[in-house]
Coordinates of C-alpha atoms and ligand atoms in Angstrom, one line a residue:
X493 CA 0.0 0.0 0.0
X494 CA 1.5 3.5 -1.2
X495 CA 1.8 6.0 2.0
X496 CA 2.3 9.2 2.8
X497 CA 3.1 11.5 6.2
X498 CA 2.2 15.0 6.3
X499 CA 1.8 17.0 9.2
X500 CA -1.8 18.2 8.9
X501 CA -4.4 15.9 6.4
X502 CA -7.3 18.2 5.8
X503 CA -10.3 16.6 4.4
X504 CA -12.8 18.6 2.2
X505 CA -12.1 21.7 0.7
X506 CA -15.4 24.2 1.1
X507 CA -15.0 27.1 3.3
X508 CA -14.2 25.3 6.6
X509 CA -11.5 23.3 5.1
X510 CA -9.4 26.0 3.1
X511 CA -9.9 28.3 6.2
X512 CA -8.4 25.8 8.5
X513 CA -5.7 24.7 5.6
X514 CA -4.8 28.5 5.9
X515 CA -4.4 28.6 9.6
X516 CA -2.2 25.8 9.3
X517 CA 0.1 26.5 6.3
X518 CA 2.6 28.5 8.3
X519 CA 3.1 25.6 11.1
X520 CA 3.7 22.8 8.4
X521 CA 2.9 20.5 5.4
X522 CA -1.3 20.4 4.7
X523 CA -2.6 18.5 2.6
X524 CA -6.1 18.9 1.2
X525 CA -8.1 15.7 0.1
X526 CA -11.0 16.1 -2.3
X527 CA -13.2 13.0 -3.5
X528 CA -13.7 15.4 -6.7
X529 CA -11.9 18.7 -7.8
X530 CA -11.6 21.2 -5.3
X531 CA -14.4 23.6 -6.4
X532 CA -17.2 20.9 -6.0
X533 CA -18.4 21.7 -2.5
X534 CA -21.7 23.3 -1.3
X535 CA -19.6 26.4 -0.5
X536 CA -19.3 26.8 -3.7
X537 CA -23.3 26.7 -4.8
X538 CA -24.3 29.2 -1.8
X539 CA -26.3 31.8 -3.2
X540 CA -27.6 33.9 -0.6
X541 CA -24.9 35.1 1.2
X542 CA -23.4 35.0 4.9
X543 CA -24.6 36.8 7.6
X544 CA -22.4 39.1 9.9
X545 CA -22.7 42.5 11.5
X546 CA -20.7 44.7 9.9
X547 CA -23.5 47.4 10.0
X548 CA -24.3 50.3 12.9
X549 CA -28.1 49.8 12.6
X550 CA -26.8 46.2 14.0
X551 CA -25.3 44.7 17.2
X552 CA -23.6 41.4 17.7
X553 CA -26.4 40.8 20.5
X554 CA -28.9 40.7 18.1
X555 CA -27.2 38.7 15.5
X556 CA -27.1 36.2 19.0
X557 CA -30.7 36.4 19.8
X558 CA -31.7 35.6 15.9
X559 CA -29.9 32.8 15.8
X560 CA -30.5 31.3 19.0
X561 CA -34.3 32.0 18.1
X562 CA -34.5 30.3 15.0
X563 CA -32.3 27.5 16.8
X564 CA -36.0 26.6 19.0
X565 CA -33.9 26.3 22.0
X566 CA -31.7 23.8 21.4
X567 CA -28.5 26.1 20.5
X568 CA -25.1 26.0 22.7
X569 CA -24.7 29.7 23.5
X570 CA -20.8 29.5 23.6
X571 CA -20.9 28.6 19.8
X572 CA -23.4 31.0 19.3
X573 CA -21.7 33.8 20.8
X574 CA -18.6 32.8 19.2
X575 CA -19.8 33.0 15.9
X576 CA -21.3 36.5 16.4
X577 CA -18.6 38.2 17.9
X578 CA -15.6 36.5 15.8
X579 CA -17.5 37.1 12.5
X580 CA -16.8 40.4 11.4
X581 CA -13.2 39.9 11.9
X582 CA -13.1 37.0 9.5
X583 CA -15.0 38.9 7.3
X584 CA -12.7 42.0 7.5
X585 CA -9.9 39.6 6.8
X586 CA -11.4 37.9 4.0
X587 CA -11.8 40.9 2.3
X588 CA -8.5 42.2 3.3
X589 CA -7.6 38.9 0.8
X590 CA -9.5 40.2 -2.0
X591 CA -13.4 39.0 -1.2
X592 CA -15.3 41.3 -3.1
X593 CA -18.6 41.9 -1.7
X594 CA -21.7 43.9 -3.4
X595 CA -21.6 47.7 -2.0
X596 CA -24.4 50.6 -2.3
X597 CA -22.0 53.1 -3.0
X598 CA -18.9 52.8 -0.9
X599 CA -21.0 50.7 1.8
X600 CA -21.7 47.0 1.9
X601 CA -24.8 46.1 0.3
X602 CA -27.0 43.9 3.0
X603 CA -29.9 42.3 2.5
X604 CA -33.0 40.5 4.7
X605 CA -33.6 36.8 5.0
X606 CA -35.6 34.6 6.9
X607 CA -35.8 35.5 10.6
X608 CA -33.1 37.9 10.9
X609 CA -34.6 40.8 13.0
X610 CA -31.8 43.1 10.7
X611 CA -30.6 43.3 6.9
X612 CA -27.3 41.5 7.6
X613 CA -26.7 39.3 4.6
X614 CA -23.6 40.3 2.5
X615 CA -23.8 38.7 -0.8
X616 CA -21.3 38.8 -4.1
X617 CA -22.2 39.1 -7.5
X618 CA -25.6 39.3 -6.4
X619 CA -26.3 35.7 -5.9
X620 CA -23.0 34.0 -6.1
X621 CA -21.3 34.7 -2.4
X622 CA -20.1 30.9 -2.1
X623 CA -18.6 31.2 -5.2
X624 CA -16.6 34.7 -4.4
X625 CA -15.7 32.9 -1.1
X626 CA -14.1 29.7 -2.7
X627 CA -12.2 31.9 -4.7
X628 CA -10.6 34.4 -2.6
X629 CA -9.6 31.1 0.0
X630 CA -8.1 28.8 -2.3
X631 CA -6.1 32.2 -4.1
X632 CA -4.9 32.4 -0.3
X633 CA -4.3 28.4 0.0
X634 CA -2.6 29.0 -3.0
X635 CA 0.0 31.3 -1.4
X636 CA 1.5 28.8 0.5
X637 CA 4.0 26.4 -0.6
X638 CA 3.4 23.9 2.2
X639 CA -0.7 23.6 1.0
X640 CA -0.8 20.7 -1.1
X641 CA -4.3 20.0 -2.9
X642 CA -4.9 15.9 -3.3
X643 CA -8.0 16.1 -5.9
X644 CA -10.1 13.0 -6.9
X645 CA -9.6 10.9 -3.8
X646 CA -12.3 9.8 -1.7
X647 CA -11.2 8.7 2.2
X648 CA -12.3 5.2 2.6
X649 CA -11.5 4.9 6.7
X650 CA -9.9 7.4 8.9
X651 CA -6.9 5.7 10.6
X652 CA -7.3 4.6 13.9
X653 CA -4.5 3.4 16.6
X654 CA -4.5 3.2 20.1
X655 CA -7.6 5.2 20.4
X656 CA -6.2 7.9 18.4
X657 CA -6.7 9.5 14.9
X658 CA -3.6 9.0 13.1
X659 CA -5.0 9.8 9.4
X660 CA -7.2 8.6 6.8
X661 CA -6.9 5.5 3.8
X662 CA -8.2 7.3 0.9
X663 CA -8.8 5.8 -2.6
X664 CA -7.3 7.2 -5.7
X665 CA -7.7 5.5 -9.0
X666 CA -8.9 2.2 -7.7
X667 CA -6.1 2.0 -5.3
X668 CA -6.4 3.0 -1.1
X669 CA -3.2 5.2 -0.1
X670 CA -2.3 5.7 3.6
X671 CA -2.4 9.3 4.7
X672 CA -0.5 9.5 8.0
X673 CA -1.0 13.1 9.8
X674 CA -0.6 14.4 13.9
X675 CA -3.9 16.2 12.9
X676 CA -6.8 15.1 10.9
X677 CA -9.6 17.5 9.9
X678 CA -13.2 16.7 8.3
X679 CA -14.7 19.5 6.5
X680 CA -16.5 17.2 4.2
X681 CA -19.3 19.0 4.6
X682 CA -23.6 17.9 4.9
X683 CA -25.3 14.9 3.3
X684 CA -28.4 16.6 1.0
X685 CA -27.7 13.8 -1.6
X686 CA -29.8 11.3 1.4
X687 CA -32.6 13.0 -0.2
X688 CA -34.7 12.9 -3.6
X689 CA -35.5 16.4 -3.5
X690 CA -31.8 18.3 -2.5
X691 CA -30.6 21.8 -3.0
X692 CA -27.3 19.7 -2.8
X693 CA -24.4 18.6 -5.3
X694 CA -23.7 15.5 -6.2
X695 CA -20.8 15.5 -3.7
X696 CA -22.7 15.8 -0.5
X697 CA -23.3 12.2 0.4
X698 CA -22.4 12.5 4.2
X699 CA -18.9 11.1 4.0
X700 CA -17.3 12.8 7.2
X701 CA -19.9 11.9 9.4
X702 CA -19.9 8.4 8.0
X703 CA -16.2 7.5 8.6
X704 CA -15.9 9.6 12.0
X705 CA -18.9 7.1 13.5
X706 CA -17.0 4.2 11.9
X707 CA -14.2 4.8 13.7
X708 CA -16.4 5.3 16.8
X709 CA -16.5 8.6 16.8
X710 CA -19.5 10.4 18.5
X711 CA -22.6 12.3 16.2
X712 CA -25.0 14.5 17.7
X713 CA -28.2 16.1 16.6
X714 CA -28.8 13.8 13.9
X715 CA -32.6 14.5 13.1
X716 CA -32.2 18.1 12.5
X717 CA -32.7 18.4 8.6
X718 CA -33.3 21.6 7.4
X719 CA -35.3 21.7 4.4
X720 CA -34.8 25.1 2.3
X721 CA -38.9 26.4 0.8
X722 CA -37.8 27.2 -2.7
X723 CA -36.0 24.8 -4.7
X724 CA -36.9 24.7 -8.7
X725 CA -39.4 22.4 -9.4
X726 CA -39.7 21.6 -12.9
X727 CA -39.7 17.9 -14.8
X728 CA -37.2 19.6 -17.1
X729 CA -34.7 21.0 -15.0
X730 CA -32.1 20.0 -12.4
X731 CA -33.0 20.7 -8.9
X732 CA -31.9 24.8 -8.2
X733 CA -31.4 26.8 -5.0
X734 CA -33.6 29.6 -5.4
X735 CA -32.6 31.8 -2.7
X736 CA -34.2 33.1 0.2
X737 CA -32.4 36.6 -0.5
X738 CA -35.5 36.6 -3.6
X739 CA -38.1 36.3 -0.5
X740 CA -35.9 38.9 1.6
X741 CA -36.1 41.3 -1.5
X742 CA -39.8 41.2 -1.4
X743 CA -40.9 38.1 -3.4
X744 CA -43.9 36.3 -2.7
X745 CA -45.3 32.6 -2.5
X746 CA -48.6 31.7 -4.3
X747 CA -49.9 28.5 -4.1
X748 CA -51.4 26.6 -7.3
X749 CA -54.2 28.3 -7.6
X750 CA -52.3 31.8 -7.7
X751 CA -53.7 32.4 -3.9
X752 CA -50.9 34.1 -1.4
X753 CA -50.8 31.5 1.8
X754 CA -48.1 32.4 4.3
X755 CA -49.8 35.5 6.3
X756 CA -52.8 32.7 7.3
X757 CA -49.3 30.2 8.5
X758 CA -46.9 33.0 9.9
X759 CA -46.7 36.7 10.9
X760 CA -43.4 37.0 9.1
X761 CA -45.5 35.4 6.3
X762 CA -42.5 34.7 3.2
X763 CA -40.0 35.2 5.9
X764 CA -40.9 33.2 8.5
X765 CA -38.6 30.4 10.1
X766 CA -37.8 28.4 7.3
X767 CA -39.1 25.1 8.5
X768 CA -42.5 27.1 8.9
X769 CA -42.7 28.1 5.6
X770 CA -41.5 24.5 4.4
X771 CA -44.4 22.6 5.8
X772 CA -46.7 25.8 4.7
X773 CA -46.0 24.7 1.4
X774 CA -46.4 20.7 1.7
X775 CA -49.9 21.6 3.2
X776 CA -51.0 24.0 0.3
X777 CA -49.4 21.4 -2.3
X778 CA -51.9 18.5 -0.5
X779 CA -54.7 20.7 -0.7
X780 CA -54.6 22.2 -4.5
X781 CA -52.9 18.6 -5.9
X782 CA -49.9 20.0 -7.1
X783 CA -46.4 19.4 -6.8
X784 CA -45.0 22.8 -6.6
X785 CA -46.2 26.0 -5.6
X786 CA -44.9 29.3 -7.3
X787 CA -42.7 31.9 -5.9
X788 CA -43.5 35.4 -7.5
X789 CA -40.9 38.0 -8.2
X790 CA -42.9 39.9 -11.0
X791 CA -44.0 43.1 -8.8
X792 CA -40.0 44.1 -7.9
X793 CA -39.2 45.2 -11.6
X794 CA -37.1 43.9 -14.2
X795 CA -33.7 45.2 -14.3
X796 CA -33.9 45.1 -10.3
X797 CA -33.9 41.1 -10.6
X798 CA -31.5 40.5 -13.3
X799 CA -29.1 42.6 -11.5
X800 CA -29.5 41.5 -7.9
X801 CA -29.8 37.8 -9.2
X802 CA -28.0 37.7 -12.1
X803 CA -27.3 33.6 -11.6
X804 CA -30.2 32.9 -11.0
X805 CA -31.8 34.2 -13.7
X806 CA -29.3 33.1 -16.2
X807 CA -30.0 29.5 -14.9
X808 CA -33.9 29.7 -15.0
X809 CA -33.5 31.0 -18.6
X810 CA -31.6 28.1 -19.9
X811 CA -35.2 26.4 -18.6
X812 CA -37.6 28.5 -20.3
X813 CA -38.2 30.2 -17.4
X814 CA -37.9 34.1 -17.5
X815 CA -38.3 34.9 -13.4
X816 CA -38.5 38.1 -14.0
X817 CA -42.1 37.7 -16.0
X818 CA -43.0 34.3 -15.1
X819 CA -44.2 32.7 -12.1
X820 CA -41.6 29.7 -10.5
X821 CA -42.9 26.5 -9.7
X822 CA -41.0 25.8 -6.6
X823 CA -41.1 23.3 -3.7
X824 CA -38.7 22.3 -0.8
X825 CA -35.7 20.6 -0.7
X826 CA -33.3 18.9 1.9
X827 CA -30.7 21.7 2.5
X828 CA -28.5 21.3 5.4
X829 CA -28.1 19.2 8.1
X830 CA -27.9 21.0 11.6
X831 CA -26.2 17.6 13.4
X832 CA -23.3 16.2 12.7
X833 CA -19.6 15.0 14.2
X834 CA -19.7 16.0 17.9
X835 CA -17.4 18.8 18.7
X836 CA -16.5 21.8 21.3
X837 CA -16.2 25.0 20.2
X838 CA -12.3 24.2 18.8
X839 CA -13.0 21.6 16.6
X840 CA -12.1 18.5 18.5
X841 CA -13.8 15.9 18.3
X842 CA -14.7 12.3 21.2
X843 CA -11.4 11.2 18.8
X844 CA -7.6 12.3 19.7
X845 CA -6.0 13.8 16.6
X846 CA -9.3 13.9 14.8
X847 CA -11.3 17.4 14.3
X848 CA -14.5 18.5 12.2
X849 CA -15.5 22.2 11.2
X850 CA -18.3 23.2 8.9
X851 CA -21.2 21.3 8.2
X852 CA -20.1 18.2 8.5
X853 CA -19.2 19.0 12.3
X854 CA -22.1 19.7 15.0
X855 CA -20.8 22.5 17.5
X856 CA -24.6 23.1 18.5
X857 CA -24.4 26.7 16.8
X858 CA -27.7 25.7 14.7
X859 CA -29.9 24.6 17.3
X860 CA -32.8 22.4 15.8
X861 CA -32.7 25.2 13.0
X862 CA -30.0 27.0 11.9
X863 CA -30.7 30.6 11.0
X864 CA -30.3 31.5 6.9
X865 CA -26.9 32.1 5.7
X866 CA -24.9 31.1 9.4
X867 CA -23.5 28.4 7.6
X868 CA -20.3 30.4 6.1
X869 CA -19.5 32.3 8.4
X870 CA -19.5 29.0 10.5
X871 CA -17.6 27.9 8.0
X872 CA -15.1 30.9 8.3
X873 CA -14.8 31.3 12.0
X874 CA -14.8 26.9 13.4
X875 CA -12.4 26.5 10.4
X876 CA -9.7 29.2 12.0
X877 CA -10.2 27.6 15.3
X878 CA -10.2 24.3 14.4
X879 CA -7.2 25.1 12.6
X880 CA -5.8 26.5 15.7
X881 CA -6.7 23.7 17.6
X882 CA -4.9 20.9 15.7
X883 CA -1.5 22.7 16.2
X884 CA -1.3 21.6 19.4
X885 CA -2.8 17.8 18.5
X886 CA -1.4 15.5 20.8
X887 CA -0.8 12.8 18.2
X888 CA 3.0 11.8 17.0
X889 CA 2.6 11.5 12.7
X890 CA 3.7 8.2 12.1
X891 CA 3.0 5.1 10.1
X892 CA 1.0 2.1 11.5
X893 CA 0.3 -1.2 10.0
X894 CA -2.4 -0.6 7.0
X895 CA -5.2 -2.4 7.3
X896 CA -6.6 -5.1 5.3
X897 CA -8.9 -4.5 3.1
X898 CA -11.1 -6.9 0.9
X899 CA -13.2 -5.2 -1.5
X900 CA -16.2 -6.2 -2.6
X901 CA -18.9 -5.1 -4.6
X902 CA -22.8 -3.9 -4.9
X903 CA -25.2 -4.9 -6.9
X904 CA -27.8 -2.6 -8.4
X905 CA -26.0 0.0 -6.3
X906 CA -27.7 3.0 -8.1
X907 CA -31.0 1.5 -7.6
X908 CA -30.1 1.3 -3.8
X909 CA -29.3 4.8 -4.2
X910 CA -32.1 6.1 -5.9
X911 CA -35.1 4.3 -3.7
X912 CA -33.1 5.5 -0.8
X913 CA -33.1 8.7 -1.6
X914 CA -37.0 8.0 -2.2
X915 CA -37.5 6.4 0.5
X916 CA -35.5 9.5 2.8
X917 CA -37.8 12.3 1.1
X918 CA -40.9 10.7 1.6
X919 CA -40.6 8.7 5.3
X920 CA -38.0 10.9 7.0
X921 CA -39.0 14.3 5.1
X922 CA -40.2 17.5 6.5
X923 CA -43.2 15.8 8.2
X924 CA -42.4 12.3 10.2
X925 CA -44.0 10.1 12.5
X926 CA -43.1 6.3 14.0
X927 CA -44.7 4.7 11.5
X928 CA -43.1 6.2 8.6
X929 CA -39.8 6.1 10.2
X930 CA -40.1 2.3 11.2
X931 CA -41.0 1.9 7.6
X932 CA -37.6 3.9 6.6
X933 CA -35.7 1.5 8.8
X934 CA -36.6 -1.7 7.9
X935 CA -35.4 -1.2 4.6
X936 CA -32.6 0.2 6.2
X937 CA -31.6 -2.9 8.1
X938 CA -31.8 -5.1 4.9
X939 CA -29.0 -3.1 3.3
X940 CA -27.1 -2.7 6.7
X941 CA -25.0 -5.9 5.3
X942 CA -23.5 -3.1 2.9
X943 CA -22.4 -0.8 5.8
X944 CA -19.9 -3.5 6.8
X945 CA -18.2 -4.3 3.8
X946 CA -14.9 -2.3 1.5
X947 CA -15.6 -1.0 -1.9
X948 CA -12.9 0.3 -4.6
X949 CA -15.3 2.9 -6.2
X950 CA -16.6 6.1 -5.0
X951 CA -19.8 5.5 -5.7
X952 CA -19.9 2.3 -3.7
X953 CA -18.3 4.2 -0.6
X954 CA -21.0 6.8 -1.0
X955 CA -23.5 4.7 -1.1
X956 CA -22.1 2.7 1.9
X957 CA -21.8 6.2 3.8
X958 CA -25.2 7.6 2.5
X959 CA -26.7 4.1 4.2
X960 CA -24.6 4.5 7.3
X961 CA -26.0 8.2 7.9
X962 CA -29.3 7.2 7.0
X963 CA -29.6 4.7 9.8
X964 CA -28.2 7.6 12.4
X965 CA -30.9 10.1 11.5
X966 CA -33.7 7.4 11.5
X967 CA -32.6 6.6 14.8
X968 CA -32.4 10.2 16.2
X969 CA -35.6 11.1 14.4
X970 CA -37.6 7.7 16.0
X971 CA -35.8 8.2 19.6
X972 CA -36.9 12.3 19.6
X973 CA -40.7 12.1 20.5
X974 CA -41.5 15.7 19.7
X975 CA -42.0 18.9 16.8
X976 CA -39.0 20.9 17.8
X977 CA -37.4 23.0 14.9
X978 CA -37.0 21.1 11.7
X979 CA -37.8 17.9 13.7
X980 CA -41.4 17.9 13.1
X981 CA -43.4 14.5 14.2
X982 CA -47.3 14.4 13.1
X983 CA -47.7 12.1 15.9
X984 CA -45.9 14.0 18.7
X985 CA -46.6 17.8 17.7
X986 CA -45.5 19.2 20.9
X987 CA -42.4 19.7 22.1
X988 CA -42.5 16.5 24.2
X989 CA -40.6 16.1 27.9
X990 CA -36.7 15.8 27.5
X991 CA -37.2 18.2 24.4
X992 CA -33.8 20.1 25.7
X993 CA -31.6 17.1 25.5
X994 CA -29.1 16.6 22.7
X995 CA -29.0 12.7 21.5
X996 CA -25.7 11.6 20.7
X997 CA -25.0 8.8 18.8
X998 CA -22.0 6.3 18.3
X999 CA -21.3 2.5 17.1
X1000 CA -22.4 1.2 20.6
X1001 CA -25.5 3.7 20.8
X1002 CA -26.9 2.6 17.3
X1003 CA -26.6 -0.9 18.1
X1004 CA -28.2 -0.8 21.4
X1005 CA -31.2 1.1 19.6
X1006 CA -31.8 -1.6 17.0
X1007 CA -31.3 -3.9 20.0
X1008 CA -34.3 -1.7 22.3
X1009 CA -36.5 -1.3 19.0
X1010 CA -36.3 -5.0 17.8
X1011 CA -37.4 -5.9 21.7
X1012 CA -39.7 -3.5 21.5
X1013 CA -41.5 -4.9 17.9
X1014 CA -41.2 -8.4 19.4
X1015 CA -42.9 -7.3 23.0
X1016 CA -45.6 -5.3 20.5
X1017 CA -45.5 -8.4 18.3
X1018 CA -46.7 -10.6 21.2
X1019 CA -49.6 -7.9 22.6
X1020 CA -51.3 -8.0 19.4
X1021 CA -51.2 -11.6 19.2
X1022 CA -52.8 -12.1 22.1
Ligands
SIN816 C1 -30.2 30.8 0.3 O1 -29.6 31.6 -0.4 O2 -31.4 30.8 0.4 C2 -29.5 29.9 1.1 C3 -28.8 30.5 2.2 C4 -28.6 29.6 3.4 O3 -29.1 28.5 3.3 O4 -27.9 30.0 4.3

């Protein structure tokens, strides 16, 4: 087996990665891993923008209260607070490396989104911030001689020994490469790609979160899936972020019957908590019969939309849809996942030597619901600290004995793929209850047999992974017996008793739930038959 030993082995390379690759590159070699090339991330599709106060109609106080609001109550304050106060300085360094944000004369341009009490929302090239953001960081990545980018590699395992994390086996070209490091970092980012309906790329199949519980690393927060209103619904075209900067700028939702609905669901009507608004438009879909309802930009004038969403419109155009004349059949999408890798407000992780940042890590920042366009900055400031953090790792780099591996294969592995992803949007969507999840996991546990085995193609390891998560959230989202944020249950639409209590989740945990449940169907099992 090839192998390699590099001080710091960063995984991912979206915001959260590059900003912790940066923090690093002075202190030693980095290298950067991407199952694809370094572009493809969800950073690099964020539309919207990323929210900061950098304004004097603002205060960092309020920034907190939003967040931890739209969080239901199940936000850690500490991350909270960090992210507020340590955002405007990452911001005011970004842009001191080039980030060029949209400015109303010589003042940054801010704009309004979903329950944010104050326009906030920088944005870049109107609707393409993530992409102004990917650029500027790997420009800066660049400027190091000691960042090294390892494109087209997916990580298979991270490396385990003697309770610590000493790297990662990755897979390159059909063939797994040991990657030894004294600091390993997952900025893989979230897992839309679970789900049928995803504002997600392709690469967002939950790897991170996947290999950090195989290696028995601890997940928290699981069945918090935010599902974004407005995602393109057309048989025609590819799934689209439309974003919630269109609703901020005064855009509208009409049902199919060209009726505005969210005043009768929400005081903040368009802009209410996004999860609100979500299963305002499932409901108005069941009662008119229609897939989609329309978002309405018409009444805010045509040269404003073309130049404030200049991406969007191009893409809707390629469609035959001209948004700033027609009406958008829209309907929600899986968008970001608020759990993820357990970690403290540094990046580390239950692991020695191994850290998350970003998505794919859970700091509790998010609460049940994280507040609209939090996830860069997150991105921004847990990647600096995380990078901080694994400086001082505690783990010697150094080379163990590889691991075996004996690769098999799937059969009918995109078919797997697809009816999961089916089975994801419609039993563990934006509106669950026990049946429909016990219905998710027994399918579940007849593919678990694929969880345990090695494959030598990326899709097979996603798939494995995309299973693997699965199985975590339809845990979480059984064992939470209550409506709070995105976790809404039909059959439990209160908050329920322990509704303050974070459910973590690792190897041990998961078994010892299909252990309980299995108990519990037989117990039920001999009730009903007398
Ligand atoms: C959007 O532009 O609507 C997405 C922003 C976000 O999810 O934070």
């Amino acid at each position: 087996m090839q192998q390699e030993v590099v001080d710091f082995l960063v995984i991912g390379s979206g915001v959260a990665g590059l900003r912790a690759a940066i923090e690093l590159a002075p202190y030693g070699s980095v290298l950067v891993v991407t199952k694809d090339k370094p572009t493809e991330s969800n950073t690099e599709y964020a539309q919207g923008g990323i929210a900061v106060v950098m304004s004097d109609e603002d205060e960092v106080g309020i920034h907190f209260e939003d967040t931890l609001k739209a969080g239901d109550g199940l936000c850690r304050e500490d991350a909270v607070r960090t992210l507020v106060e340590e955002g405007p300085e990452r911001i005011a360094e970004l842009i001191s490396w080039g980030a060029a944000f949209d400015r109303e004369g010589t003042k940054l341009a801010l704009t309004l989104e979903a329950a944010h009490s104050r326009r906030r929302v920088l944005h870049a090239h109107g609707d393409s911030t993530g992409k102004e953001l990917a650029r500027v960081l790997l420009n800066k990545a660049r400027s190091f001689a000691s960042v090294r980018k390892y494109p087209f590699a997916i990580t298979v395992d991270l490396i385990i020994h003697d309770g610590e994390c000493r790297g990662a086996y990755v897979l390159r070209d059909r063939e797994i490469i040991a990657l030894y490091a004294r600091a390993t970092i997952l900025t893989t980012g979230g897992a839309g790609q679970l789900y049928s309906r995803t504002t997600n790329p392709q690469v967002a199949t939950g790897d991170g979160m996947a290999i950090a519980f195989r290696a028995g690393a601890q997940l928290e927060d699981m069945e918090f899936i935010q599902f974004h209103p407005t995602s393109l619904y057309s048989p025609t075209a590819p799934q689209f972020l439309l974003s919630e900067a269109m609703r901020g700028e005064g855009a509208i939702l009409l049902n199919s019957n060209g009726q505005r609905f969210m005043q009768s669901y929400h005081p903040l009507a368009e802009l209410a908590p996004r999860d609100v608004v979500s299963r305002a438009i499932m409901s108005e879909m069941v009662n008119t019969g229609s897939n989609y309802v329309f978002l309405d930009l018409r009444h805010l004038g045509k040269e404003f939309v073309k130049n404030r969403f200049p991406g969007i419109h191009a893409t809707c155009i390629q469609y035959g849809i001209e948004i700033t004349a027609d009406l958008i059949p829209v309907s929600p999408a899986a968008h970001y996942i608020m759990g993820g890798v357990k970690t403290d407000i540094n990046g580390r992780t239950s692991i020695r030597g191994l850290y998350a940042a970003g998505e794919v890590a859970c700091t509790g920042v998010h609460g049940a619901n994280r507040l609209a366009s939090n996830s860069l900055l997150e991105g921004l400031v847990f990647g600096m600290r995380t990078g901080q953090a694994a400086l001082s790792s505690p783990v010697k780099p150094a080379a163990t004995v590889p691991a075996a591996f004996s690769p098999a294969s799937i059969r009918d592995h995109d078919e797997i793929r697809h009816v999961l992803r089916k089975i994801m949007w419609e039993r563990v969507g934006i509106i669950r209850c026990a049946s429909s999840l016990s219905e998710a996991r027994e399918r579940l546990v007849e593919w678990r047999v694929i969880t345990r085995r090695d494959y030598v193609t990326r899709r097979e390891l996603e798939l494995k992974n995309m299973l693997t998560v699965s199985e975590i959230i339809v845990h979480a989202a059984l064992e939470r017996k209550g409506s709070v944020g995105a976790h809404y249950r039909s059959d439990y639409k209160e908050r329920g008793e322990h509704w303050q209590e974070h459910f973590s989740w690792d190897r041990q945990t998961v078994e010892m739930g299909y252990r309980e449940l299995d108990a519990r169907g037989r117990e039920a099992g001999r009730s009903t038959n007398g």
